[in-house]
Amino acid sequence: MPLGAVGVGLLFTILVVKLPCTHTNQPVFDVDPVRSESSLLKPKVLIAIIARNAEHSLPYYLGCIDRLDYPKDRIAIWAATDHNVDNTTAMLEDWLSAVEGLYHSVEFRTAEETRPFLGELGPKHWSDSRYTHVLKLRQAALRTARAVWADYILFADSDNLLTNPQVLTLLMAENKTLVAPMLETHTLYSNFWCGMTPQGYYKRTPEYIPIRDWKRMGCHAVPMVHSSYLIDLRRKASRDLAFYPAHPLYPWTLDDIMVLSFSARQAGVQMFLSNREHYGYMPLPQKPDHTLDDEVESFSHTVSEALIEHTLETSQYLHTLPKKRDRMVFDEIYLINLRRRQDRRQRMLNTLDVLGLEATLTDAVDGKALNSSQLVAMGIDMLPDYKDPYSGRVLTRGEIGCFLSHYNIWKQMVDKGQQQVLLLEDDVRFESRFKSRLLTIMQDVKAAALDWDLIYVGRKRLQVKDPERWVKGVRNLVHPDYSYWTLGYALSLQGARKLLAAEPFGKMLPVDEFLPIMFDRHPKEEYMGYFEHRDLKAFSVEPLLLFPTHYTGEPGYTSDTETSTIWDNESVSTDWDRESAQRNHAGTRPPVANTPSSSQQDEL
């Protein structure tokens, strides 16, 4: 080949080799277009599940795991259980067998050991031997995560409800070595500390409540997180995190959360808590002398709280038996619900199931569907000169519908000869241990032979200047002053007869104004003058056991009594409740720190 030809060939070869490097997005030849790169796979996560005597919580806990919005083939499940006296082992086995094909891998550790740990005095008592065992299990989960090259490990206690399906993605986005999602309870208690003494004890700080109340939102550096947290195993410092054995310099009383906190401190890992979103719920810690029944009741309340904002279902991969339900000491428990409020209906029915209460669903009278001719036919007329004390407006049709809903149950109760019933509206939230506490009060009432007509279980106390008198011989019962709301109350047969005998149709006012008139505690004498017999024997539980699910002005708040029309003119609409809230927020829910509750309000 002539030298010139060789030179041209060499030049062409160089151009062919060089061109793709200098024009990376352009094809050299007339071939198919350059294909774009595929997306990256999600990081690998190991979820550690450690359960003991968790038969009551696992169906809901695992249901939350099922609903995590994260590719299951990028999740490994590591589960361990032992020392059970319930069906925890079989339940976990059933779930793991059903989901094994969905996840990247599944590992299950179990031991058929039912005896208590050395030094353990009860199922909620933590001895050093029990702490040591749990520390070893957590270390085994951490070791497995490292061995399978997981990018993250999520520890989540088996009674924590991670209701936010995005929790994994959201925590990863915080880009921290160790971060926890803030979990909610009905008190100030949560899964973090803002302060710690040199001795390893909890320390109160001014930062805690603003974080817990979502007044300060973000990802906060804290000395302690527990219960549920995500560890980024890609971080170099994470290699020094350990549960067992405890760090050689560990100085405090043995406790798994303290061991991790100290280990993080020694490894140079800062703990963080995120409250940018609502992530989920957790129960209050049980005391050492509490029983499994106490724990079951406490967790039931946690589920009832979660149901207010979430559709919480048990795992589809588990078959669970319906919870036993009863009516406590009542002939019937009536649940009042508007047929068009299906969301409230379903939430309340689910909540009552969780609490083990058997209720009779009663369709409320829809005030919006009432017309003037119907009111005339029933003989309904407004109490002369009645005006709402806040807005100055007259009676609304929504309030008439509410009154008729209660009235119909009073009448039904008398017709059936029922001795005592419980009435519940559909927008209530239950206090912790609602069932056992109300049952105890009603039993004490019977033991004291108290002559009663009505007992408020939930209300809004309007006269707060002077303390209400306690009832002698019955704990947690007071003589109520002027009160609003008919969230829930117990009613006796003689009480129902007195309410019907007042013939309120021709002098109607809202039902929660009518009741204080009937026990002679209404501040307006001119209203009481229209009712001759005002001898209703009324009492109230104290502390209260029912509160509204939402307060005026909150997201999700609706009122079918306020958002209505005035009673005698369906062309005049009312929405005073919402308008008032927009003006001054007078009816909004107090922050968690100030929410009335009989339960422990401390962070601990």
PDB file of C-alpha atoms in Angstrom, residues 274-556:
ATOM      1  CA  SER A 274     -37.713  14.673  61.828  1.00  0.00           C
ATOM      2  CA  ASN A 275     -41.110  16.266  62.343  1.00  0.00           C
ATOM      3  CA  ARG A 276     -41.528  17.667  58.835  1.00  0.00           C
ATOM      4  CA  GLU A 277     -44.435  15.297  58.313  1.00  0.00           C
ATOM      5  CA  HIS A 278     -46.876  13.248  60.375  1.00  0.00           C
ATOM      6  CA  TYR A 279     -45.281   9.827  60.323  1.00  0.00           C
ATOM      7  CA  GLY A 280     -47.270   7.666  62.703  1.00  0.00           C
ATOM      8  CA  TYR A 281     -48.313   6.761  66.237  1.00  0.00           C
ATOM      9  CA  MET A 282     -47.047   4.944  69.288  1.00  0.00           C
ATOM     10  CA  PRO A 283     -48.648   3.951  72.608  1.00  0.00           C
ATOM     11  CA  LEU A 284     -47.631   5.312  75.970  1.00  0.00           C
ATOM     12  CA  PRO A 285     -45.078   3.153  77.793  1.00  0.00           C
ATOM     13  CA  GLN A 286     -46.506   0.690  80.262  1.00  0.00           C
ATOM     14  CA  LYS A 287     -45.534   0.628  83.918  1.00  0.00           C
ATOM     15  CA  PRO A 288     -43.629  -2.364  85.316  1.00  0.00           C
ATOM     16  CA  ASP A 289     -46.681  -3.672  87.195  1.00  0.00           C
ATOM     17  CA  HIS A 290     -49.034  -3.446  84.194  1.00  0.00           C
ATOM     18  CA  THR A 291     -50.496  -6.566  82.643  1.00  0.00           C
ATOM     19  CA  LEU A 292     -50.883  -7.683  79.043  1.00  0.00           C
ATOM     20  CA  ASP A 293     -54.543  -6.679  79.273  1.00  0.00           C
ATOM     21  CA  ASP A 294     -53.427  -3.160  80.181  1.00  0.00           C
ATOM     22  CA  GLU A 295     -51.127  -3.144  77.164  1.00  0.00           C
ATOM     23  CA  VAL A 296     -53.894  -4.359  74.858  1.00  0.00           C
ATOM     24  CA  GLU A 297     -56.226  -1.606  76.040  1.00  0.00           C
ATOM     25  CA  SER A 298     -53.512   1.021  75.656  1.00  0.00           C
ATOM     26  CA  PHE A 299     -52.730  -0.092  72.111  1.00  0.00           C
ATOM     27  CA  SER A 300     -56.432  -0.102  71.236  1.00  0.00           C
ATOM     28  CA  HIS A 301     -56.501   3.563  72.133  1.00  0.00           C
ATOM     29  CA  THR A 302     -53.484   4.194  69.904  1.00  0.00           C
ATOM     30  CA  VAL A 303     -55.359   2.605  66.994  1.00  0.00           C
ATOM     31  CA  SER A 304     -58.450   4.695  67.764  1.00  0.00           C
ATOM     32  CA  GLU A 305     -56.301   7.843  67.584  1.00  0.00           C
ATOM     33  CA  ALA A 306     -54.795   6.789  64.261  1.00  0.00           C
ATOM     34  CA  LEU A 307     -58.255   6.097  62.836  1.00  0.00           C
ATOM     35  CA  ILE A 308     -59.201   9.775  63.221  1.00  0.00           C
ATOM     36  CA  GLU A 309     -56.937  10.751  60.345  1.00  0.00           C
ATOM     37  CA  HIS A 310     -56.185   7.448  58.616  1.00  0.00           C
ATOM     38  CA  THR A 311     -57.899   4.404  57.172  1.00  0.00           C
ATOM     39  CA  LEU A 312     -55.980   1.881  59.221  1.00  0.00           C
ATOM     40  CA  GLU A 313     -56.385  -1.721  58.168  1.00  0.00           C
ATOM     41  CA  THR A 314     -54.828  -4.914  59.435  1.00  0.00           C
ATOM     42  CA  SER A 315     -52.443  -6.842  57.201  1.00  0.00           C
ATOM     43  CA  GLN A 316     -54.180  -8.517  54.280  1.00  0.00           C
ATOM     44  CA  TYR A 317     -51.847 -11.475  54.751  1.00  0.00           C
ATOM     45  CA  LEU A 318     -53.158 -12.311  58.221  1.00  0.00           C
ATOM     46  CA  HIS A 319     -56.429 -13.841  59.286  1.00  0.00           C
ATOM     47  CA  THR A 320     -57.509 -12.329  62.578  1.00  0.00           C
ATOM     48  CA  LEU A 321     -60.571 -13.166  64.616  1.00  0.00           C
ATOM     49  CA  PRO A 322     -63.029 -10.337  65.366  1.00  0.00           C
ATOM     50  CA  LYS A 323     -62.537  -8.768  68.763  1.00  0.00           C
ATOM     51  CA  LYS A 324     -65.118  -9.666  71.379  1.00  0.00           C
ATOM     52  CA  ARG A 325     -67.550  -6.793  71.852  1.00  0.00           C
ATOM     53  CA  ASP A 326     -70.044  -5.966  74.579  1.00  0.00           C
ATOM     54  CA  ARG A 327     -72.227  -3.083  75.805  1.00  0.00           C
ATOM     55  CA  MET A 328     -70.572  -2.803  79.227  1.00  0.00           C
ATOM     56  CA  VAL A 329     -73.415  -2.185  81.718  1.00  0.00           C
ATOM     57  CA  PHE A 330     -75.776  -0.547  79.225  1.00  0.00           C
ATOM     58  CA  ASP A 331     -78.887  -2.036  77.637  1.00  0.00           C
ATOM     59  CA  GLU A 332     -77.784  -0.419  74.399  1.00  0.00           C
ATOM     60  CA  ILE A 333     -75.089   1.864  73.040  1.00  0.00           C
ATOM     61  CA  TYR A 334     -76.545   4.171  70.399  1.00  0.00           C
ATOM     62  CA  LEU A 335     -74.320   5.696  67.733  1.00  0.00           C
ATOM     63  CA  ILE A 336     -75.899   8.733  66.053  1.00  0.00           C
ATOM     64  CA  ASN A 337     -74.727   9.319  62.481  1.00  0.00           C
ATOM     65  CA  LEU A 338     -75.982  11.158  59.412  1.00  0.00           C
ATOM     66  CA  ARG A 339     -76.357   8.727  56.538  1.00  0.00           C
ATOM     67  CA  ARG A 340     -74.480  11.113  54.224  1.00  0.00           C
ATOM     68  CA  ARG A 341     -71.490  11.157  56.601  1.00  0.00           C
ATOM     69  CA  GLN A 342     -70.200   7.756  55.572  1.00  0.00           C
ATOM     70  CA  ASP A 343     -66.614   8.691  56.468  1.00  0.00           C
ATOM     71  CA  ARG A 344     -67.577   9.363  60.076  1.00  0.00           C
ATOM     72  CA  ARG A 345     -69.770   6.276  60.173  1.00  0.00           C
ATOM     73  CA  GLN A 346     -67.022   3.939  59.049  1.00  0.00           C
ATOM     74  CA  ARG A 347     -64.434   5.503  61.340  1.00  0.00           C
ATOM     75  CA  MET A 348     -66.676   5.196  64.373  1.00  0.00           C
ATOM     76  CA  LEU A 349     -67.675   1.618  63.594  1.00  0.00           C
ATOM     77  CA  ASN A 350     -64.013   0.687  63.178  1.00  0.00           C
ATOM     78  CA  THR A 351     -63.104   2.490  66.381  1.00  0.00           C
ATOM     79  CA  LEU A 352     -65.849   0.815  68.378  1.00  0.00           C
ATOM     80  CA  ASP A 353     -64.691  -2.561  67.063  1.00  0.00           C
ATOM     81  CA  VAL A 354     -61.138  -1.813  68.200  1.00  0.00           C
ATOM     82  CA  LEU A 355     -62.376  -0.747  71.644  1.00  0.00           C
ATOM     83  CA  GLY A 356     -64.565  -3.849  71.944  1.00  0.00           C
ATOM     84  CA  LEU A 357     -67.870  -1.966  72.100  1.00  0.00           C
ATOM     85  CA  GLU A 358     -71.099  -3.193  70.530  1.00  0.00           C
ATOM     86  CA  ALA A 359     -73.183  -0.279  69.277  1.00  0.00           C
ATOM     87  CA  THR A 360     -76.468   0.201  67.462  1.00  0.00           C
ATOM     88  CA  LEU A 361     -76.152   2.520  64.482  1.00  0.00           C
ATOM     89  CA  THR A 362     -78.953   5.097  64.431  1.00  0.00           C
ATOM     90  CA  ASP A 363     -79.551   7.330  61.433  1.00  0.00           C
ATOM     91  CA  ALA A 364     -79.558  10.953  62.511  1.00  0.00           C
ATOM     92  CA  VAL A 365     -82.232  13.359  61.335  1.00  0.00           C
ATOM     93  CA  ASP A 366     -80.711  15.464  58.575  1.00  0.00           C
ATOM     94  CA  GLY A 367     -81.619  19.062  59.281  1.00  0.00           C
ATOM     95  CA  LYS A 368     -80.762  20.064  55.714  1.00  0.00           C
ATOM     96  CA  ALA A 369     -83.529  17.781  54.459  1.00  0.00           C
ATOM     97  CA  LEU A 370     -86.219  19.302  56.704  1.00  0.00           C
ATOM     98  CA  ASN A 371     -88.660  21.729  55.109  1.00  0.00           C
ATOM     99  CA  SER A 372     -91.045  24.198  56.686  1.00  0.00           C
ATOM    100  CA  SER A 373     -94.139  22.035  56.228  1.00  0.00           C
ATOM    101  CA  GLN A 374     -92.473  19.158  58.062  1.00  0.00           C
ATOM    102  CA  LEU A 375     -91.586  21.423  60.975  1.00  0.00           C
ATOM    103  CA  VAL A 376     -95.170  22.668  61.152  1.00  0.00           C
ATOM    104  CA  ALA A 377     -96.504  19.119  61.024  1.00  0.00           C
ATOM    105  CA  MET A 378     -94.290  18.107  63.976  1.00  0.00           C
ATOM    106  CA  GLY A 379     -95.323  21.186  65.937  1.00  0.00           C
ATOM    107  CA  ILE A 380     -91.775  22.530  66.092  1.00  0.00           C
ATOM    108  CA  ASP A 381     -91.353  26.142  67.080  1.00  0.00           C
ATOM    109  CA  MET A 382     -88.305  27.980  68.352  1.00  0.00           C
ATOM    110  CA  LEU A 383     -88.066  29.021  71.971  1.00  0.00           C
ATOM    111  CA  PRO A 384     -89.195  32.659  72.001  1.00  0.00           C
ATOM    112  CA  ASP A 385     -86.328  35.146  71.779  1.00  0.00           C
ATOM    113  CA  TYR A 386     -83.679  32.415  71.580  1.00  0.00           C
ATOM    114  CA  LYS A 387     -80.373  33.604  70.173  1.00  0.00           C
ATOM    115  CA  ASP A 388     -77.081  31.791  69.900  1.00  0.00           C
ATOM    116  CA  PRO A 389     -74.834  33.238  72.638  1.00  0.00           C
ATOM    117  CA  TYR A 390     -71.850  33.568  70.288  1.00  0.00           C
ATOM    118  CA  SER A 391     -73.262  34.687  66.943  1.00  0.00           C
ATOM    119  CA  GLY A 392     -76.632  36.100  67.940  1.00  0.00           C
ATOM    120  CA  ARG A 393     -78.353  34.047  65.232  1.00  0.00           C
ATOM    121  CA  VAL A 394     -81.557  32.090  65.694  1.00  0.00           C
ATOM    122  CA  LEU A 395     -81.966  28.305  65.727  1.00  0.00           C
ATOM    123  CA  THR A 396     -80.707  26.448  62.647  1.00  0.00           C
ATOM    124  CA  ARG A 397     -82.246  23.449  60.928  1.00  0.00           C
ATOM    125  CA  GLY A 398     -79.057  21.559  61.603  1.00  0.00           C
ATOM    126  CA  GLU A 399     -79.652  22.101  65.317  1.00  0.00           C
ATOM    127  CA  ILE A 400     -83.237  20.934  64.944  1.00  0.00           C
ATOM    128  CA  GLY A 401     -82.011  17.785  63.210  1.00  0.00           C
ATOM    129  CA  CYS A 402     -79.527  17.191  66.016  1.00  0.00           C
ATOM    130  CA  PHE A 403     -82.221  17.665  68.666  1.00  0.00           C
ATOM    131  CA  LEU A 404     -84.591  15.284  66.887  1.00  0.00           C
ATOM    132  CA  SER A 405     -81.826  12.674  66.591  1.00  0.00           C
ATOM    133  CA  HIS A 406     -81.388  12.635  70.356  1.00  0.00           C
ATOM    134  CA  TYR A 407     -85.125  12.922  70.994  1.00  0.00           C
ATOM    135  CA  ASN A 408     -85.837   9.864  68.875  1.00  0.00           C
ATOM    136  CA  ILE A 409     -83.452   7.784  70.976  1.00  0.00           C
ATOM    137  CA  TRP A 410     -85.050   9.033  74.206  1.00  0.00           C
ATOM    138  CA  LYS A 411     -88.423   7.956  72.861  1.00  0.00           C
ATOM    139  CA  GLN A 412     -87.129   4.619  71.620  1.00  0.00           C
ATOM    140  CA  MET A 413     -85.550   3.993  75.009  1.00  0.00           C
ATOM    141  CA  VAL A 414     -88.845   4.601  76.803  1.00  0.00           C
ATOM    142  CA  ASP A 415     -90.797   2.492  74.311  1.00  0.00           C
ATOM    143  CA  LYS A 416     -88.385  -0.422  74.900  1.00  0.00           C
ATOM    144  CA  GLY A 417     -88.231   0.099  78.655  1.00  0.00           C
ATOM    145  CA  GLN A 418     -84.426   0.242  78.604  1.00  0.00           C
ATOM    146  CA  GLN A 419     -83.032   1.039  82.043  1.00  0.00           C
ATOM    147  CA  GLN A 420     -79.819   2.750  80.969  1.00  0.00           C
ATOM    148  CA  VAL A 421     -78.171   3.482  77.637  1.00  0.00           C
ATOM    149  CA  LEU A 422     -75.119   5.270  76.291  1.00  0.00           C
ATOM    150  CA  LEU A 423     -75.506   7.814  73.474  1.00  0.00           C
ATOM    151  CA  LEU A 424     -72.511   8.628  71.271  1.00  0.00           C
ATOM    152  CA  GLU A 425     -72.193  11.156  68.465  1.00  0.00           C
ATOM    153  CA  ASP A 426     -70.003  10.316  65.487  1.00  0.00           C
ATOM    154  CA  ASP A 427     -67.349  13.021  65.863  1.00  0.00           C
ATOM    155  CA  VAL A 428     -65.774  11.934  69.144  1.00  0.00           C
ATOM    156  CA  ARG A 429     -62.303  10.801  70.144  1.00  0.00           C
ATOM    157  CA  PHE A 430     -61.943   8.438  73.059  1.00  0.00           C
ATOM    158  CA  GLU A 431     -59.624   8.926  75.991  1.00  0.00           C
ATOM    159  CA  SER A 432     -57.160   6.225  76.964  1.00  0.00           C
ATOM    160  CA  ARG A 433     -58.749   3.231  78.745  1.00  0.00           C
ATOM    161  CA  PHE A 434     -62.189   4.621  77.944  1.00  0.00           C
ATOM    162  CA  LYS A 435     -63.993   1.336  78.375  1.00  0.00           C
ATOM    163  CA  SER A 436     -62.479   0.230  81.686  1.00  0.00           C
ATOM    164  CA  ARG A 437     -62.689   3.708  83.199  1.00  0.00           C
ATOM    165  CA  LEU A 438     -66.340   4.257  82.269  1.00  0.00           C
ATOM    166  CA  LEU A 439     -67.202   0.749  83.405  1.00  0.00           C
ATOM    167  CA  THR A 440     -65.596   1.401  86.789  1.00  0.00           C
ATOM    168  CA  ILE A 441     -67.519   4.660  87.202  1.00  0.00           C
ATOM    169  CA  MET A 442     -70.844   3.030  86.340  1.00  0.00           C
ATOM    170  CA  GLN A 443     -70.143   0.190  88.753  1.00  0.00           C
ATOM    171  CA  ASP A 444     -69.300   2.704  91.489  1.00  0.00           C
ATOM    172  CA  VAL A 445     -72.529   4.571  90.728  1.00  0.00           C
ATOM    173  CA  LYS A 446     -74.479   1.360  91.198  1.00  0.00           C
ATOM    174  CA  ALA A 447     -72.611   0.418  94.371  1.00  0.00           C
ATOM    175  CA  ALA A 448     -73.344   3.852  95.855  1.00  0.00           C
ATOM    176  CA  ALA A 449     -77.041   3.542  94.880  1.00  0.00           C
ATOM    177  CA  LEU A 450     -76.795   6.973  93.268  1.00  0.00           C
ATOM    178  CA  ASP A 451     -80.091   8.265  91.921  1.00  0.00           C
ATOM    179  CA  TRP A 452     -79.144   9.594  88.487  1.00  0.00           C
ATOM    180  CA  ASP A 453     -80.818  10.601  85.242  1.00  0.00           C
ATOM    181  CA  LEU A 454     -77.940  11.711  83.011  1.00  0.00           C
ATOM    182  CA  ILE A 455     -74.157  11.381  83.191  1.00  0.00           C
ATOM    183  CA  TYR A 456     -72.028  13.396  80.771  1.00  0.00           C
ATOM    184  CA  VAL A 457     -69.104  11.412  79.379  1.00  0.00           C
ATOM    185  CA  GLY A 458     -67.951  14.238  77.115  1.00  0.00           C
ATOM    186  CA  ARG A 459     -68.901  17.934  77.192  1.00  0.00           C
ATOM    187  CA  LYS A 460     -67.609  21.478  76.988  1.00  0.00           C
ATOM    188  CA  ARG A 461     -67.660  23.097  80.399  1.00  0.00           C
ATOM    189  CA  LEU A 462     -68.633  26.758  80.048  1.00  0.00           C
ATOM    190  CA  GLN A 463     -68.536  27.851  83.677  1.00  0.00           C
ATOM    191  CA  VAL A 464     -64.906  27.538  84.692  1.00  0.00           C
ATOM    192  CA  LYS A 465     -64.605  30.235  87.360  1.00  0.00           C
ATOM    193  CA  ASP A 466     -65.724  28.031  90.242  1.00  0.00           C
ATOM    194  CA  PRO A 467     -64.817  24.354  90.700  1.00  0.00           C
ATOM    195  CA  GLU A 468     -67.586  21.823  90.283  1.00  0.00           C
ATOM    196  CA  ARG A 469     -68.574  19.792  93.339  1.00  0.00           C
ATOM    197  CA  TRP A 470     -67.461  16.193  93.597  1.00  0.00           C
ATOM    198  CA  VAL A 471     -70.115  13.551  94.148  1.00  0.00           C
ATOM    199  CA  LYS A 472     -69.761  11.963  97.555  1.00  0.00           C
ATOM    200  CA  GLY A 473     -69.148   8.238  97.496  1.00  0.00           C
ATOM    201  CA  VAL A 474     -68.338   8.008  93.780  1.00  0.00           C
ATOM    202  CA  ARG A 475     -64.874   8.657  92.417  1.00  0.00           C
ATOM    203  CA  ASN A 476     -64.418  10.666  89.217  1.00  0.00           C
ATOM    204  CA  LEU A 477     -67.938  12.098  89.201  1.00  0.00           C
ATOM    205  CA  VAL A 478     -68.996  15.737  89.624  1.00  0.00           C
ATOM    206  CA  HIS A 479     -72.134  17.879  89.673  1.00  0.00           C
ATOM    207  CA  PRO A 480     -71.931  19.719  86.319  1.00  0.00           C
ATOM    208  CA  ASP A 481     -72.524  23.399  85.794  1.00  0.00           C
ATOM    209  CA  TYR A 482     -73.637  24.985  82.514  1.00  0.00           C
ATOM    210  CA  SER A 483     -72.149  22.858  79.718  1.00  0.00           C
ATOM    211  CA  TYR A 484     -72.177  22.544  75.936  1.00  0.00           C
ATOM    212  CA  TRP A 485     -71.919  19.579  73.599  1.00  0.00           C
ATOM    213  CA  THR A 486     -73.638  16.225  73.616  1.00  0.00           C
ATOM    214  CA  LEU A 487     -70.654  14.154  72.487  1.00  0.00           C
ATOM    215  CA  GLY A 488     -71.669  11.279  74.696  1.00  0.00           C
ATOM    216  CA  TYR A 489     -73.753  10.694  77.800  1.00  0.00           C
ATOM    217  CA  ALA A 490     -75.370   7.928  79.796  1.00  0.00           C
ATOM    218  CA  LEU A 491     -79.115   8.219  80.239  1.00  0.00           C
ATOM    219  CA  SER A 492     -81.432   6.382  82.614  1.00  0.00           C
ATOM    220  CA  LEU A 493     -85.034   5.445  81.882  1.00  0.00           C
ATOM    221  CA  GLN A 494     -86.386   7.993  84.341  1.00  0.00           C
ATOM    222  CA  GLY A 495     -84.103  10.611  82.785  1.00  0.00           C
ATOM    223  CA  ALA A 496     -85.475   9.893  79.314  1.00  0.00           C
ATOM    224  CA  ARG A 497     -89.031  10.206  80.631  1.00  0.00           C
ATOM    225  CA  LYS A 498     -88.258  13.603  82.165  1.00  0.00           C
ATOM    226  CA  LEU A 499     -86.768  14.890  78.908  1.00  0.00           C
ATOM    227  CA  LEU A 500     -89.801  13.756  76.914  1.00  0.00           C
ATOM    228  CA  ALA A 501     -92.236  15.117  79.490  1.00  0.00           C
ATOM    229  CA  ALA A 502     -90.767  18.604  78.990  1.00  0.00           C
ATOM    230  CA  GLU A 503     -92.469  18.645  75.545  1.00  0.00           C
ATOM    231  CA  PRO A 504     -89.629  20.599  73.921  1.00  0.00           C
ATOM    232  CA  PHE A 505     -90.947  20.693  70.332  1.00  0.00           C
ATOM    233  CA  GLY A 506     -92.976  23.857  70.801  1.00  0.00           C
ATOM    234  CA  LYS A 507     -90.114  25.697  72.529  1.00  0.00           C
ATOM    235  CA  MET A 508     -87.053  24.244  70.892  1.00  0.00           C
ATOM    236  CA  LEU A 509     -83.471  25.334  71.281  1.00  0.00           C
ATOM    237  CA  PRO A 510     -80.236  23.386  70.690  1.00  0.00           C
ATOM    238  CA  VAL A 511     -80.140  20.105  72.596  1.00  0.00           C
ATOM    239  CA  ASP A 512     -76.949  21.051  74.433  1.00  0.00           C
ATOM    240  CA  GLU A 513     -78.743  24.184  75.719  1.00  0.00           C
ATOM    241  CA  PHE A 514     -81.847  22.176  76.603  1.00  0.00           C
ATOM    242  CA  LEU A 515     -80.050  19.728  78.893  1.00  0.00           C
ATOM    243  CA  PRO A 516     -78.576  22.382  81.273  1.00  0.00           C
ATOM    244  CA  ILE A 517     -82.064  23.916  81.513  1.00  0.00           C
ATOM    245  CA  MET A 518     -83.424  20.544  82.568  1.00  0.00           C
ATOM    246  CA  PHE A 519     -80.914  20.255  85.444  1.00  0.00           C
ATOM    247  CA  ASP A 520     -81.443  23.929  86.355  1.00  0.00           C
ATOM    248  CA  ARG A 521     -77.973  25.201  85.463  1.00  0.00           C
ATOM    249  CA  HIS A 522     -78.629  27.493  82.502  1.00  0.00           C
ATOM    250  CA  PRO A 523     -77.489  31.124  82.947  1.00  0.00           C
ATOM    251  CA  LYS A 524     -80.569  32.595  81.186  1.00  0.00           C
ATOM    252  CA  GLU A 525     -83.494  32.601  83.590  1.00  0.00           C
ATOM    253  CA  GLU A 526     -85.880  33.616  80.803  1.00  0.00           C
ATOM    254  CA  TYR A 527     -85.143  30.367  78.974  1.00  0.00           C
ATOM    255  CA  MET A 528     -85.640  28.237  82.053  1.00  0.00           C
ATOM    256  CA  GLY A 529     -88.972  29.939  82.685  1.00  0.00           C
ATOM    257  CA  TYR A 530     -90.488  28.043  79.768  1.00  0.00           C
ATOM    258  CA  PHE A 531     -89.803  24.674  81.446  1.00  0.00           C
ATOM    259  CA  GLU A 532     -91.646  24.069  84.699  1.00  0.00           C
ATOM    260  CA  HIS A 533     -89.930  20.887  85.846  1.00  0.00           C
ATOM    261  CA  ARG A 534     -86.172  21.237  85.899  1.00  0.00           C
ATOM    262  CA  ASP A 535     -85.251  18.358  88.185  1.00  0.00           C
ATOM    263  CA  LEU A 536     -83.054  16.232  85.915  1.00  0.00           C
ATOM    264  CA  LYS A 537     -80.407  14.608  88.131  1.00  0.00           C
ATOM    265  CA  ALA A 538     -77.299  15.247  86.064  1.00  0.00           C
ATOM    266  CA  PHE A 539     -73.683  14.341  86.725  1.00  0.00           C
ATOM    267  CA  SER A 540     -70.458  14.283  84.736  1.00  0.00           C
ATOM    268  CA  VAL A 541     -67.416  12.055  84.686  1.00  0.00           C
ATOM    269  CA  GLU A 542     -64.255  13.906  85.608  1.00  0.00           C
ATOM    270  CA  PRO A 543     -61.794  13.805  83.963  1.00  0.00           C
ATOM    271  CA  LEU A 544     -63.803  13.616  80.766  1.00  0.00           C
ATOM    272  CA  LEU A 545     -63.545  10.512  78.596  1.00  0.00           C
ATOM    273  CA  LEU A 546     -64.680  11.959  75.250  1.00  0.00           C
ATOM    274  CA  PHE A 547     -63.500  14.942  73.200  1.00  0.00           C
ATOM    275  CA  PRO A 548     -64.205  16.168  69.654  1.00  0.00           C
ATOM    276  CA  THR A 549     -62.102  14.702  66.845  1.00  0.00           C
ATOM    277  CA  HIS A 550     -61.640  18.188  65.378  1.00  0.00           C
ATOM    278  CA  TYR A 551     -62.061  21.699  66.671  1.00  0.00           C
ATOM    279  CA  THR A 552     -63.363  24.748  64.861  1.00  0.00           C
ATOM    280  CA  GLY A 553     -60.946  25.969  62.225  1.00  0.00           C
ATOM    281  CA  GLU A 554     -58.897  22.776  62.023  1.00  0.00           C
ATOM    282  CA  PRO A 555     -58.417  20.892  58.760  1.00  0.00           C
ATOM    283  CA  GLY A 556     -61.127  18.250  58.570  1.00  0.00           C
TER     284      GLY A 556
END
